[in-house]
GROMACS .gro file of C-alpha atoms in nm:
model
   96
    1MET     CA    1   5.558   4.929  23.910
    2GLU     CA    2   5.379   5.207  23.723
    3ILE     CA    3   5.662   5.419  23.586
    4LEU     CA    4   5.475   5.730  23.468
    5LYS     CA    5   5.272   5.903  23.736
    6LYS     CA    6   5.159   6.220  23.557
    7PRO     CA    7   5.276   6.483  23.308
    8LEU     CA    8   5.386   6.817  23.451
    9LEU     CA    9   5.206   7.111  23.292
   10THR     CA   10   5.355   7.431  23.431
   11GLU     CA   11   5.453   7.759  23.267
   12LYS     CA   12   5.820   7.667  23.278
   13VAL     CA   13   5.763   7.327  23.116
   14THR     CA   14   5.534   7.481  22.854
   15GLN     CA   15   5.816   7.716  22.751
   16LEU     CA   16   6.052   7.417  22.724
   17THR     CA   17   5.797   7.239  22.507
   18GLU     CA   18   5.751   7.532  22.270
   19LYS     CA   19   6.121   7.618  22.232
   20LEU     CA   20   6.308   7.287  22.267
   21ASN     CA   21   6.042   7.015  22.214
   22ARG     CA   22   6.087   6.885  22.571
   23TYR     CA   23   5.822   6.743  22.803
   24ALA     CA   24   5.827   6.678  23.179
   25PHE     CA   25   5.676   6.390  23.376
   26LYS     CA   26   5.661   6.287  23.739
   27VAL     CA   27   5.792   5.931  23.748
   28ASP     CA   28   5.842   5.652  23.998
   29HIS     CA   29   6.153   5.717  24.209
   30ARG     CA   30   6.287   5.366  24.136
   31ALA     CA   31   6.263   5.398  23.755
   32ASN     CA   32   6.578   5.445  23.548
   33LYS     CA   33   6.618   5.632  23.219
   34ILE     CA   34   6.581   5.321  23.003
   35GLN     CA   35   6.252   5.223  23.169
   36ILE     CA   36   6.120   5.582  23.145
   37LYS     CA   37   6.207   5.599  22.774
   38ALA     CA   38   6.037   5.266  22.700
   39ALA     CA   39   5.722   5.361  22.894
   40ILE     CA   40   5.679   5.696  22.715
   41GLU     CA   41   5.748   5.549  22.372
   42GLN     CA   42   5.491   5.275  22.435
   43MET     CA   43   5.223   5.505  22.579
   44TYR     CA   44   5.249   5.797  22.334
   45GLY     CA   45   5.408   5.634  22.027
   46VAL     CA   46   5.691   5.888  21.987
   47ASN     CA   47   6.067   5.868  21.933
   48ILE     CA   48   6.279   6.000  22.221
   49VAL     CA   49   6.622   6.154  22.172
   50ALA     CA   50   6.721   6.207  22.539
   51VAL     CA   51   6.596   6.153  22.894
   52ASN     CA   52   6.716   6.365  23.186
   53THR     CA   53   6.610   6.291  23.544
   54MET     CA   54   6.607   6.490  23.868
   55LYS     CA   55   6.526   6.391  24.224
   56TYR     CA   56   6.346   6.645  24.440
   57VAL     CA   57   6.360   6.617  24.820
   58GLY     CA   58   6.042   6.725  24.994
   59LYS     CA   59   6.050   7.058  25.176
   60LEU     CA   60   6.018   7.076  25.553
   61LYS     CA   61   5.684   7.233  25.649
   62THR     CA   62   5.598   7.383  25.989
   63ARG     CA   63   5.272   7.536  26.108
   64ASN     CA   64   5.163   7.667  26.444
   65THR     CA   65   4.844   7.532  26.599
   66LYS     CA   66   4.678   7.551  26.939
   67ALA     CA   67   4.860   7.233  27.038
   68GLY     CA   68   5.197   7.379  26.937
   69ALA     CA   69   5.419   7.362  26.633
   70VAL     CA   70   5.346   7.077  26.394
   71GLN     CA   71   5.621   6.967  26.156
   72GLY     CA   72   5.597   6.761  25.843
   73ARG     CA   73   5.749   6.716  25.503
   74SER     CA   74   5.607   6.742  25.152
   75ALA     CA   75   5.647   6.439  24.928
   76THR     CA   76   5.977   6.352  24.760
   77TYR     CA   77   5.950   6.285  24.386
   78LYS     CA   78   6.150   6.223  24.070
   79LYS     CA   79   6.105   6.430  23.755
   80ALA     CA   80   6.201   6.328  23.401
   81ILE     CA   81   6.258   6.573  23.117
   82ILE     CA   82   6.235   6.404  22.778
   83THR     CA   83   6.346   6.545  22.444
   84LEU     CA   84   6.153   6.431  22.138
   85LYS     CA   85   6.274   6.396  21.781
   86ASP     CA   86   6.209   6.705  21.565
   87GLY     CA   87   5.857   6.720  21.427
   88GLU     CA   88   5.702   6.494  21.694
   89VAL     CA   89   5.461   6.613  21.962
   90ILE     CA   90   5.267   6.469  22.255
   91ASP     CA   91   4.906   6.584  22.279
   92PHE     CA   92   4.790   6.553  22.640
   93TYR     CA   93   4.444   6.689  22.566
   94SER     CA   94   4.330   6.455  22.289
   95THR     CA   95   4.041   6.222  22.359
   96ILE     CA   96   4.107   5.854  22.312
   0.00000   0.00000   0.00000
């Protein structure tokens, strides 16, 4: 199971990063806080103070076509907000 799917880079998360040293990631919906913490510490080499998780249910989507109304649902996902120790940062744009 790959725990980390991708980092979230939105305006809201960028403000959290600048003010509170928090980062957001989309994670596997089966992962718990301990697994998320271990995966981020291993991948980025940082010390984590706290992990908060949220589950998002996909929104119901409807569109009208020639054949009639078509319904579907956007994907459900889990988001993790991690708080790093003071003075530590994660650089998503560095080349490895």
